[in-house]
mmCIF file of C-alpha atoms and ligand atoms in Angstrom:
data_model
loop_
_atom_site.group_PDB
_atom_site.id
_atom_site.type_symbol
_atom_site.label_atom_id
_atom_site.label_comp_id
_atom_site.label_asym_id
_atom_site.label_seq_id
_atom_site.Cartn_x
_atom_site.Cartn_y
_atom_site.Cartn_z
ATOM 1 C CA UNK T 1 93.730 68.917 38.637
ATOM 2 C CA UNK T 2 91.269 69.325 36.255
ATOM 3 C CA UNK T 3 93.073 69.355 32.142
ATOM 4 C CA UNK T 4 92.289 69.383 29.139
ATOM 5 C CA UNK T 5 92.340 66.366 26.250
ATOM 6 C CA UNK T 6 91.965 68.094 23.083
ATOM 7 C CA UNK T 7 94.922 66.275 21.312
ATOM 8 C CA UNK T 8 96.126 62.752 21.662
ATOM 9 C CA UNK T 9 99.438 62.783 19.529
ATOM 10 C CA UNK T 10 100.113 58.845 18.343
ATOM 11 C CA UNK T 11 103.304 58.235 17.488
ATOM 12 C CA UNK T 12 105.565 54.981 16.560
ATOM 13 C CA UNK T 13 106.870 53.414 20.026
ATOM 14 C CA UNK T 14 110.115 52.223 17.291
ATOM 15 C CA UNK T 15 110.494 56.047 16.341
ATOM 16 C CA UNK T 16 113.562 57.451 18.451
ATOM 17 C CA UNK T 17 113.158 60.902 17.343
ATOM 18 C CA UNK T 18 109.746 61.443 17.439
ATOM 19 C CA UNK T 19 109.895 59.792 20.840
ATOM 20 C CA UNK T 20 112.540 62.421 21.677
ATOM 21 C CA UNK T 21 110.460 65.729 21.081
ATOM 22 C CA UNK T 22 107.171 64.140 21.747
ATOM 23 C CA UNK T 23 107.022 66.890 25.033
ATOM 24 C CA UNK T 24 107.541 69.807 22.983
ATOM 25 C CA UNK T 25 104.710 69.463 20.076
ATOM 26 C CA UNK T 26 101.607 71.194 22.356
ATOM 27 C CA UNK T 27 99.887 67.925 22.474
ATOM 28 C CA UNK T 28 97.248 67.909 25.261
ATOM 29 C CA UNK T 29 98.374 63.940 25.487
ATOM 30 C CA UNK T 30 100.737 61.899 23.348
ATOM 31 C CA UNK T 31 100.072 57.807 22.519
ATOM 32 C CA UNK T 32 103.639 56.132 22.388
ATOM 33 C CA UNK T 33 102.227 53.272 20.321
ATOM 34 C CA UNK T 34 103.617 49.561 20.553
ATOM 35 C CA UNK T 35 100.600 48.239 18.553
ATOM 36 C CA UNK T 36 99.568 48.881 14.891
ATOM 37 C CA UNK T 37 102.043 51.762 14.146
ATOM 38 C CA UNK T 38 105.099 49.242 15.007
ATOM 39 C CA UNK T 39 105.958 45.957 13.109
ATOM 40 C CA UNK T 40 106.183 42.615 14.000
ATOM 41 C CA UNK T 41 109.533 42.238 13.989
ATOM 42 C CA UNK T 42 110.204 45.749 16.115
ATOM 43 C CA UNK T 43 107.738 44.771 18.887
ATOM 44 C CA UNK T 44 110.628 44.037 21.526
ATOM 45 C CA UNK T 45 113.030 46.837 20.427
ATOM 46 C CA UNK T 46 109.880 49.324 20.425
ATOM 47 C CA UNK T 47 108.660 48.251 24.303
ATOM 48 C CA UNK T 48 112.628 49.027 25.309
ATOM 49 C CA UNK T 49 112.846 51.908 23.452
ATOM 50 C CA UNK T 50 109.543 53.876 24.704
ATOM 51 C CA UNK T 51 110.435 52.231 28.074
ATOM 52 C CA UNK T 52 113.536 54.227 27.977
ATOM 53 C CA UNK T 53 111.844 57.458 26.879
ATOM 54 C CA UNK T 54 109.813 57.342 29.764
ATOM 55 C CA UNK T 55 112.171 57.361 32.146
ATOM 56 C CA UNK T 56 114.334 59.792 30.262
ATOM 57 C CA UNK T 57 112.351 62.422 28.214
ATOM 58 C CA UNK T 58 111.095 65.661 29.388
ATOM 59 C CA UNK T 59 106.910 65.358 28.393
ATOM 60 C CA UNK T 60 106.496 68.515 29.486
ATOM 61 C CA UNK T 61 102.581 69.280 30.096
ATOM 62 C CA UNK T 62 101.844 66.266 28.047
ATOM 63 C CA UNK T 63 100.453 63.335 29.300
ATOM 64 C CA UNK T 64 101.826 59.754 28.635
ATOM 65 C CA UNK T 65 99.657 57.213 27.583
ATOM 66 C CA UNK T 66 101.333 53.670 25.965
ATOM 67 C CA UNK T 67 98.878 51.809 23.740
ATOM 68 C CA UNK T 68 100.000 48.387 24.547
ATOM 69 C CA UNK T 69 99.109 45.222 22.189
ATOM 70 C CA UNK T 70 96.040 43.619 22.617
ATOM 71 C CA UNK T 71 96.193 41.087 25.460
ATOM 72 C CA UNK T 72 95.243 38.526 22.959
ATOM 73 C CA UNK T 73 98.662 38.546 21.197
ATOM 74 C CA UNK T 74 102.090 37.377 22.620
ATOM 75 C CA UNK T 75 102.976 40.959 23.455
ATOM 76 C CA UNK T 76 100.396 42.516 25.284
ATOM 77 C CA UNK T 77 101.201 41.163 28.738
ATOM 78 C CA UNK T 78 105.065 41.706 28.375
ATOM 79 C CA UNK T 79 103.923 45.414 26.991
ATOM 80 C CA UNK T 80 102.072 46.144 30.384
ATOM 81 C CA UNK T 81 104.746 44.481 32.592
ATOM 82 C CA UNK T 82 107.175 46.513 31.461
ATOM 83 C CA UNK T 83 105.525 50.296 30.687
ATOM 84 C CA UNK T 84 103.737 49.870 34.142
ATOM 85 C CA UNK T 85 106.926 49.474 35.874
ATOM 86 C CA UNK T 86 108.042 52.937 34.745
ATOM 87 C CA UNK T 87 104.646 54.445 35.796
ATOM 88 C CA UNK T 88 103.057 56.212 32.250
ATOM 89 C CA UNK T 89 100.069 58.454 33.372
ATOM 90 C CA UNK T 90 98.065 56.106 31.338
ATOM 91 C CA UNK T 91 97.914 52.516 29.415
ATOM 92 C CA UNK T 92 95.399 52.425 26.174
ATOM 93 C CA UNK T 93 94.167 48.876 25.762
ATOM 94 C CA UNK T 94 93.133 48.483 22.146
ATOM 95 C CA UNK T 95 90.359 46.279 21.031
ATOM 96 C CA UNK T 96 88.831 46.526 24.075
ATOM 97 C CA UNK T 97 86.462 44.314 26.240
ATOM 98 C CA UNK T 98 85.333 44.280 29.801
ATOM 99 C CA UNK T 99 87.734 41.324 30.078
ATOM 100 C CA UNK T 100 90.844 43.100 29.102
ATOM 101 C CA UNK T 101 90.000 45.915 30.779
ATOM 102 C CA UNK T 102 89.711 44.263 34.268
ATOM 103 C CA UNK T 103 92.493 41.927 33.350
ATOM 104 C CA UNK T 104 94.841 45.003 32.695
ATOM 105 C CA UNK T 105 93.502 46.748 36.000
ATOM 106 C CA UNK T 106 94.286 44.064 38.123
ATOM 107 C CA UNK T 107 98.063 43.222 36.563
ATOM 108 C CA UNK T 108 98.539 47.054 37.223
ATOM 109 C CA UNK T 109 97.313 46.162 41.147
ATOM 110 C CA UNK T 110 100.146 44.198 41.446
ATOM 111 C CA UNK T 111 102.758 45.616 39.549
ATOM 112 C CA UNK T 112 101.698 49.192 41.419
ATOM 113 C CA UNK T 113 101.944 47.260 44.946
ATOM 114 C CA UNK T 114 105.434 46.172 43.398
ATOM 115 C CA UNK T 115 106.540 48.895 42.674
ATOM 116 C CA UNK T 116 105.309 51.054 45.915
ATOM 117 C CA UNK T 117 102.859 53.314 43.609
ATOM 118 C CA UNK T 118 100.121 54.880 44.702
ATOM 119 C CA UNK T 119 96.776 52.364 44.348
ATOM 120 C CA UNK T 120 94.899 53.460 41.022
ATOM 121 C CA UNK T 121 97.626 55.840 39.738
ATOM 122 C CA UNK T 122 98.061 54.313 36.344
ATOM 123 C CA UNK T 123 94.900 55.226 34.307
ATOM 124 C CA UNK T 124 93.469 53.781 31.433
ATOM 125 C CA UNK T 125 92.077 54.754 28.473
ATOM 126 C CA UNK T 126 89.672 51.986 26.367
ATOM 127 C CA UNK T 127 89.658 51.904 22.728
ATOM 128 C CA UNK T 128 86.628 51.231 20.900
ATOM 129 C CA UNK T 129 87.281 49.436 17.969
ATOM 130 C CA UNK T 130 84.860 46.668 16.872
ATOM 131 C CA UNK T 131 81.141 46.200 16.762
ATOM 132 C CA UNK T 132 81.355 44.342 20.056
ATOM 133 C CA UNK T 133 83.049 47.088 21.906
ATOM 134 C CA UNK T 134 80.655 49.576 20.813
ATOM 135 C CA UNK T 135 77.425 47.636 21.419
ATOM 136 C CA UNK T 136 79.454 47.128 25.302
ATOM 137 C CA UNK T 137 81.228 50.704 25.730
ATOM 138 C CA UNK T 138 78.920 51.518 29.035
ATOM 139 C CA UNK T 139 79.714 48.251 30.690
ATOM 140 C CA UNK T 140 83.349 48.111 29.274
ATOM 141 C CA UNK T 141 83.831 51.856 30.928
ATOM 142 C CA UNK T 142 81.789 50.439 34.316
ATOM 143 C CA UNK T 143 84.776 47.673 34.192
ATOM 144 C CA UNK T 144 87.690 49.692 36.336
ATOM 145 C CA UNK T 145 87.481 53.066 38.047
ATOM 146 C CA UNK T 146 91.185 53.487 36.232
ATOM 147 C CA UNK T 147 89.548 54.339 33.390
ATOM 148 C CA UNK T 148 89.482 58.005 32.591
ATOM 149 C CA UNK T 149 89.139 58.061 28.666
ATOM 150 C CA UNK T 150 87.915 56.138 25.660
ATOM 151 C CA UNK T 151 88.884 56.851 21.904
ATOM 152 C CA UNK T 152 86.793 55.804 19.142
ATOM 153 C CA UNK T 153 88.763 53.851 16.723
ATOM 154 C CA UNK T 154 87.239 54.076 13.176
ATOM 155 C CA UNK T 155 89.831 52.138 11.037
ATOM 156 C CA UNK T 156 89.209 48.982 12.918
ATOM 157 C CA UNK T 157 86.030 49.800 13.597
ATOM 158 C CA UNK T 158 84.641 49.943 9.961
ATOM 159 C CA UNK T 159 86.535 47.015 9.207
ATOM 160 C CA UNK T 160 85.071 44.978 11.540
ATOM 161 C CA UNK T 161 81.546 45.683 10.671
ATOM 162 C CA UNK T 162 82.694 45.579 6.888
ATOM 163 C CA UNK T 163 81.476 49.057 5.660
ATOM 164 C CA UNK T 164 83.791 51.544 4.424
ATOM 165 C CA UNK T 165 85.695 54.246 5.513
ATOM 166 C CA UNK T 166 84.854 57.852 4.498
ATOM 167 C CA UNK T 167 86.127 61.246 3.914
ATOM 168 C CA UNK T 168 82.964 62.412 5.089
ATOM 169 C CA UNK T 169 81.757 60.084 7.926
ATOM 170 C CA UNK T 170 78.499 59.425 7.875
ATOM 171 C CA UNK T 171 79.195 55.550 8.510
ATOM 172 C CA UNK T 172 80.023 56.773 12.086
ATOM 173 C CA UNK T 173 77.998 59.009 13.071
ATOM 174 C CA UNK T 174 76.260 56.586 15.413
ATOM 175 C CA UNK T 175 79.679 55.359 16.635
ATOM 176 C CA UNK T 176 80.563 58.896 17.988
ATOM 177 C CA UNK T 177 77.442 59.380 19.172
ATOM 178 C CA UNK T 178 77.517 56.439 21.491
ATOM 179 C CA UNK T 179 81.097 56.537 22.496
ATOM 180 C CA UNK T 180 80.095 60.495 23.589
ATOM 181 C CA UNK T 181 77.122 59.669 25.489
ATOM 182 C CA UNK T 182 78.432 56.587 27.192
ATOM 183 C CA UNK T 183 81.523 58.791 28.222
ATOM 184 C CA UNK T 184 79.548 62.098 29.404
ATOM 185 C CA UNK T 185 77.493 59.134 31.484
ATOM 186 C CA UNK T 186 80.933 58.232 33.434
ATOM 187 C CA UNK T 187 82.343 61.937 33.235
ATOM 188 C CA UNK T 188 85.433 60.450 31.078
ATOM 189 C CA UNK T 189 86.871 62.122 27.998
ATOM 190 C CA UNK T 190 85.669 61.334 24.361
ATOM 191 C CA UNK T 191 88.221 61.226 21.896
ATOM 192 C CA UNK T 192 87.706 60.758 18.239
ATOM 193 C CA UNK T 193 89.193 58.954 15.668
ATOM 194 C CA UNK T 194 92.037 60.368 13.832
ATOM 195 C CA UNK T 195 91.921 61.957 10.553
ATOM 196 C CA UNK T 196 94.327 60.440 8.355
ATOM 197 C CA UNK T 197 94.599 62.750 5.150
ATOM 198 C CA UNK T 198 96.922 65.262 6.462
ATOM 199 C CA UNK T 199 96.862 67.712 3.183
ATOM 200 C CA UNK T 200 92.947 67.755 3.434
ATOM 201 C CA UNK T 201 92.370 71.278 5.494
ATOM 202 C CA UNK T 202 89.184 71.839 4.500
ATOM 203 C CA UNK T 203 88.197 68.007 5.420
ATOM 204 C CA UNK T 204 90.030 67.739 8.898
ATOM 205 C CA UNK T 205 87.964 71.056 10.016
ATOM 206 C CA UNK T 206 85.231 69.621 8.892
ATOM 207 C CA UNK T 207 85.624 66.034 10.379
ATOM 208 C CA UNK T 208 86.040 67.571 13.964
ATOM 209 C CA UNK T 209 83.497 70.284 14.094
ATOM 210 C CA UNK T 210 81.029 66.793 13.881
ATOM 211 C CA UNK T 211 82.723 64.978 16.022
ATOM 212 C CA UNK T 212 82.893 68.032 19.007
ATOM 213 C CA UNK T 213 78.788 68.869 17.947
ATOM 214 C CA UNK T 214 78.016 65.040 18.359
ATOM 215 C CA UNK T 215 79.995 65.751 22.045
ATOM 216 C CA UNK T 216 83.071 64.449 21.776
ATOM 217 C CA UNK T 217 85.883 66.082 23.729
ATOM 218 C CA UNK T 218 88.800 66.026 22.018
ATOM 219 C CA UNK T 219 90.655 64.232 18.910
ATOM 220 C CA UNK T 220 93.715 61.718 18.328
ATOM 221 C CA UNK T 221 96.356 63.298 16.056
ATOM 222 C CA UNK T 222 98.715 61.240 13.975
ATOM 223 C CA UNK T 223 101.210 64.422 12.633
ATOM 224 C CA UNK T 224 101.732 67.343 14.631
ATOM 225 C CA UNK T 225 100.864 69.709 12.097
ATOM 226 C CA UNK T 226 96.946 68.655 12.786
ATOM 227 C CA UNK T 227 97.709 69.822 16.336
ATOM 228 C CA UNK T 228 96.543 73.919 16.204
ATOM 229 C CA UNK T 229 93.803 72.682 13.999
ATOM 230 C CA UNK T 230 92.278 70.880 16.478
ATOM 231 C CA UNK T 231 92.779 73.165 19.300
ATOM 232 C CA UNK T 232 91.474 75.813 17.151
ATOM 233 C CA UNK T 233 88.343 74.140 16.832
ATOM 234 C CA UNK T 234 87.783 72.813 20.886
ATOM 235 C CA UNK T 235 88.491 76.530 21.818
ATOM 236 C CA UNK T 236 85.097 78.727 22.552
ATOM 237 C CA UNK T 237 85.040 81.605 20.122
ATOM 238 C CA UNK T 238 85.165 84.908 21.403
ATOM 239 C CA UNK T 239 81.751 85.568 21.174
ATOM 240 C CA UNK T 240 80.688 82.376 22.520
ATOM 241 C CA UNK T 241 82.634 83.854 25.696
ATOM 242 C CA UNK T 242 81.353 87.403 26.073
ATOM 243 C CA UNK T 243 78.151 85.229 25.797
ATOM 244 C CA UNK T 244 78.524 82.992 28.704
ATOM 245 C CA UNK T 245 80.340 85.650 30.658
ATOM 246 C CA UNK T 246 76.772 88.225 30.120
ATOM 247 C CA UNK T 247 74.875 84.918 31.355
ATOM 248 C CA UNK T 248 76.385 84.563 34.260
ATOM 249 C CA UNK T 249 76.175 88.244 35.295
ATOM 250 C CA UNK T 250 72.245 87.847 34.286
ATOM 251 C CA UNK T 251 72.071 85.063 36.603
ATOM 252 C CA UNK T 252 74.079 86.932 39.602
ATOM 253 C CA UNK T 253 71.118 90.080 38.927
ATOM 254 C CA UNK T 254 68.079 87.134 38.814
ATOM 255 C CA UNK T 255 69.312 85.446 41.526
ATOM 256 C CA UNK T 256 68.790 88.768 43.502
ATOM 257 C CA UNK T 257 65.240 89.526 42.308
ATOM 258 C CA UNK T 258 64.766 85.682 43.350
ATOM 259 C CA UNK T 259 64.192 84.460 39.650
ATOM 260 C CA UNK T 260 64.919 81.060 38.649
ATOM 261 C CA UNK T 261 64.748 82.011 34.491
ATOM 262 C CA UNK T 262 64.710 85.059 33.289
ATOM 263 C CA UNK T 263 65.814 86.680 29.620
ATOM 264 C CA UNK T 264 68.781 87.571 27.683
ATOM 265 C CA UNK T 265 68.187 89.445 24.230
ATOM 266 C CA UNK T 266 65.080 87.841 24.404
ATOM 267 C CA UNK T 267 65.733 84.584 25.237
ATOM 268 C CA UNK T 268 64.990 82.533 27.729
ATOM 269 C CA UNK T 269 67.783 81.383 30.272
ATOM 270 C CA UNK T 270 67.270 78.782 33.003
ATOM 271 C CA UNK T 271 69.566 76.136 34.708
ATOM 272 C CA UNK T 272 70.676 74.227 31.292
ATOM 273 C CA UNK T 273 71.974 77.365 29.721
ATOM 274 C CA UNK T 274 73.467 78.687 32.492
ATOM 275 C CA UNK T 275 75.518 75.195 33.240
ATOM 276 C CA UNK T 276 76.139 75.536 29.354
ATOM 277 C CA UNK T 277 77.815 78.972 30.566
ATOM 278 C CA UNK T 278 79.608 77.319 32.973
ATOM 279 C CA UNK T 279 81.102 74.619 31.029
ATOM 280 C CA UNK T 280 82.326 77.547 28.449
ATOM 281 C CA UNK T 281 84.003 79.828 31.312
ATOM 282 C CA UNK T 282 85.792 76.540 32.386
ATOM 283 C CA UNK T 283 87.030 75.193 28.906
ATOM 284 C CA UNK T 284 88.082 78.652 28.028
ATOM 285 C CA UNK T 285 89.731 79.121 31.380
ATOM 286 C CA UNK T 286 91.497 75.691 31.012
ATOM 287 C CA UNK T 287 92.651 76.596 27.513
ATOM 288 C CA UNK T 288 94.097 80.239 29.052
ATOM 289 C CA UNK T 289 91.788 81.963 27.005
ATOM 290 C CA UNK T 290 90.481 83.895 29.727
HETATM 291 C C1 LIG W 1 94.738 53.647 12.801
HETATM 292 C C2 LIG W 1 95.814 53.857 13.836
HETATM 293 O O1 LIG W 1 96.154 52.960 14.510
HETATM 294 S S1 LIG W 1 96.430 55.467 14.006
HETATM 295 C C3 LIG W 1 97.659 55.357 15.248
HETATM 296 C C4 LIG W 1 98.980 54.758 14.795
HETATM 297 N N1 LIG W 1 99.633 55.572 13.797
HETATM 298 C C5 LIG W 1 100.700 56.364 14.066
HETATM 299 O O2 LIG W 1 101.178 56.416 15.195
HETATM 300 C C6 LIG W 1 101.229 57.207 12.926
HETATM 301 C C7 LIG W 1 101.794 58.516 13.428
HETATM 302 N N2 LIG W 1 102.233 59.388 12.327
HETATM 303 C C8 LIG W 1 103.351 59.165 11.605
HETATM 304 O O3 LIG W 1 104.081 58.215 11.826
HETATM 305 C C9 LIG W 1 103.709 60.166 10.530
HETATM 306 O O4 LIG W 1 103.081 61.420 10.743
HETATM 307 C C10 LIG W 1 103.339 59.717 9.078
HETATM 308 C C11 LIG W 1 104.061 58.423 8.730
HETATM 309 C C12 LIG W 1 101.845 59.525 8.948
HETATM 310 C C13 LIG W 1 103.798 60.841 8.120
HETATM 311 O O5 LIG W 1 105.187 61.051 8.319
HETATM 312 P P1 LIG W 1 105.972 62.202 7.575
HETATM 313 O O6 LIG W 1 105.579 62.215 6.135
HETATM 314 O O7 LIG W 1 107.416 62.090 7.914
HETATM 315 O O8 LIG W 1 105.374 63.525 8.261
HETATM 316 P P2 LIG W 1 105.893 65.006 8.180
HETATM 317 O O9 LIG W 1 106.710 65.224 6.964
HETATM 318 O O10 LIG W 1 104.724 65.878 8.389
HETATM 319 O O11 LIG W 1 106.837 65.128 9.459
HETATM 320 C C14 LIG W 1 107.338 66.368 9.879
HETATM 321 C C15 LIG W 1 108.068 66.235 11.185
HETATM 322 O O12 LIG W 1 107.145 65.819 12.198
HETATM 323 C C16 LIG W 1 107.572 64.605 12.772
HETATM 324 N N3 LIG W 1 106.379 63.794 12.998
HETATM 325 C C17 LIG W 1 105.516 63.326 12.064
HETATM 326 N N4 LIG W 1 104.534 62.636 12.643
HETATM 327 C C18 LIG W 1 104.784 62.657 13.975
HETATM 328 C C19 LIG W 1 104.086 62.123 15.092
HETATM 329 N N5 LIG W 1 102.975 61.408 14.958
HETATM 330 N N6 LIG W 1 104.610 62.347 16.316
HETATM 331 C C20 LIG W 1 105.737 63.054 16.484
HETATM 332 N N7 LIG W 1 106.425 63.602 15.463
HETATM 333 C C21 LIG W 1 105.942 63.398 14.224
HETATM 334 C C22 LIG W 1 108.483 63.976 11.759
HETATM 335 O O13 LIG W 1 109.396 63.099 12.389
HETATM 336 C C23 LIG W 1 109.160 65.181 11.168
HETATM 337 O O14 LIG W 1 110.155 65.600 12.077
HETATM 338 P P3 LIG W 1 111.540 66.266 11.566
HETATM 339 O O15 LIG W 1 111.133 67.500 10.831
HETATM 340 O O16 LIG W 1 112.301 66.505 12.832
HETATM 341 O O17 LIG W 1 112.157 65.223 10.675
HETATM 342 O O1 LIG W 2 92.677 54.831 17.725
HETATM 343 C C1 LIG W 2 92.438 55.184 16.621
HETATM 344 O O2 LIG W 2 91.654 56.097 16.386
HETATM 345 C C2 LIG W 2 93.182 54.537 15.549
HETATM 346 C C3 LIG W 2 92.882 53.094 15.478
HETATM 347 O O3 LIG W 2 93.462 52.269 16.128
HETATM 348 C C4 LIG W 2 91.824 52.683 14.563
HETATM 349 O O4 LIG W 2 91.168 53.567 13.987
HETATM 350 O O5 LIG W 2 91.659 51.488 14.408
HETATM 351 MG MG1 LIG W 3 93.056 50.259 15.585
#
């Protein structure tokens, strides 16, 4: 079935109690995260510990996705050997090239065959975090048919290409927009970067009406409280609704006189505006809003 990713809630792989209610925050999808969020020295306990919650927690609606180490390190390998083996919906391989993303696909051939899971049921989600990744993201989402998401990774990213990180964005506007159009290209979901000032409401509301106009499709969270926020902003407005809803009736009446456009309050509606309809009445539908 078709759902939605709005939110992707990260949260510490070495954290026991945020592990524990990570199924009952309303996150579309929560990130158990073994890399950046957990320390050296707590790499090993982490992997045990979210390998635990796995097999033990009740996610709820949420989906699972473990953002492993990067393959380069000691712990990436060990990190998919051990989450694959207790079958998360999803891996996120940081850093990501068409390498990795191939190796990962194939280790999860085996350790599915293993294991007697289903061929291809452990997806993947590629994060975009350095210049190279983004000047590859089209043939680094063409690398595995696993893949179902990529998430645009702005901390690493700016650091990589040495430019700074603001409150307002501009230094990735082209970022977004080429993570959004590679993804709508593959039919995967575009998620954004997370916004890290968590008192900045005005910011944060801000910060994801550009990403979701540039056509990204949903945003990584890093405190629950950001949550309703983002939701709030991925949900069609009422109006937006009644609108879609009238073109579709329009269309039903055109469709009878044998018109292929035709007008609404003036305007003229052909086949982009009505699958523009469409997409509304099935993100509002998704979100229960109709
Ligand atoms: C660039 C990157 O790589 S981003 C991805 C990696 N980063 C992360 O995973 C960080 C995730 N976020 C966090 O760890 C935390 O939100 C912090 C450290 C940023 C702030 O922590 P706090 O100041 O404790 O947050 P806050 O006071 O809002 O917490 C309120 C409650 O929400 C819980 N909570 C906070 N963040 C999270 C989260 N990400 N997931 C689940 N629960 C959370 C807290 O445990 C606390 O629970 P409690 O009331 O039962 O004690
Ligand atoms: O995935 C993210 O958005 C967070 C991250 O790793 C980064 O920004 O480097
Ligand atoms: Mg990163």
């Amino acid at each position: 079935m078709e759902r939605l990713r709005r939110t992707m809630l990260f949260m510490p792989g070495n954290n026991p109690s945020m592990l524990q209610n990570a199924g009952i925050l309303g996150a579309d999808s929560v990130i158990l995260d073994l890399e950046d969020a957990v320390s050296l020295t707590e790499k090993d306990s982490a992997r045990i510990l979210v390998r635990n919650a796995i097999k033990s927690v009740n996610f709820y609606n949420s989906e699972v996705v473990v953002r492993i180490n990067p393959l380069g390190t000691e712990f990436g390998y060990e990190d998919l050997d051990v989450i694959g083996r207790v079958k998360p919906d999803a891996i996120m391989v940081p850093k990501a090239t068409e390498a990795d993303i191939k190796s990962v696909s194939e280790k999860l051939d085996k350790i599915e065959e293993e294991e007697g899971f289903e061929k291809g049921s452990i997806k993947l989600f590629a994060l975009i975090e350095s210049a190279y990744g983004l000047e590859n993201v089209y043939s680094i989402l063409q690398s595995s048919d696993r893949i179902i998401g990529m998430l645009l990774g702005a901390e690493d990213l700016t650091a990589d290409l040495g430019i700074k990180r603001t409150r307002e964005g501009e230094e990735i506007f082209y970022a977004r927009s080429r993570v959004a159009t590679a993804c709508k290209a593959c039919k995967v979901a575009a998620i954004d970067t997370p916004f890290a000032d968590m008192e900045d409401m005005e910011g944060f509301i801000k910060d994801i009406t550009r990403a979701k106009s540039l056509g990204m499709t949903g945003k990584a969270a890093i405190n629950p409280r950001q949550i309703d926020t983002i939701h709030g902003v991925y949900a069609p407005t009422e109006a937006e609704i009644r609108y879609a809803q009238r073109v579709m009736e329009a269309q039903e009446e055109a469709k009878r006189e044998g018109k292929g456009v035709f007008s609404l309050d003036g305007k003229m509606v052909d086949a982009p505006i009505i699958a523009r309809a469409q997409t509304t009445l099935n993100t509002a539908r998704l979100a229960g809003l109709i």
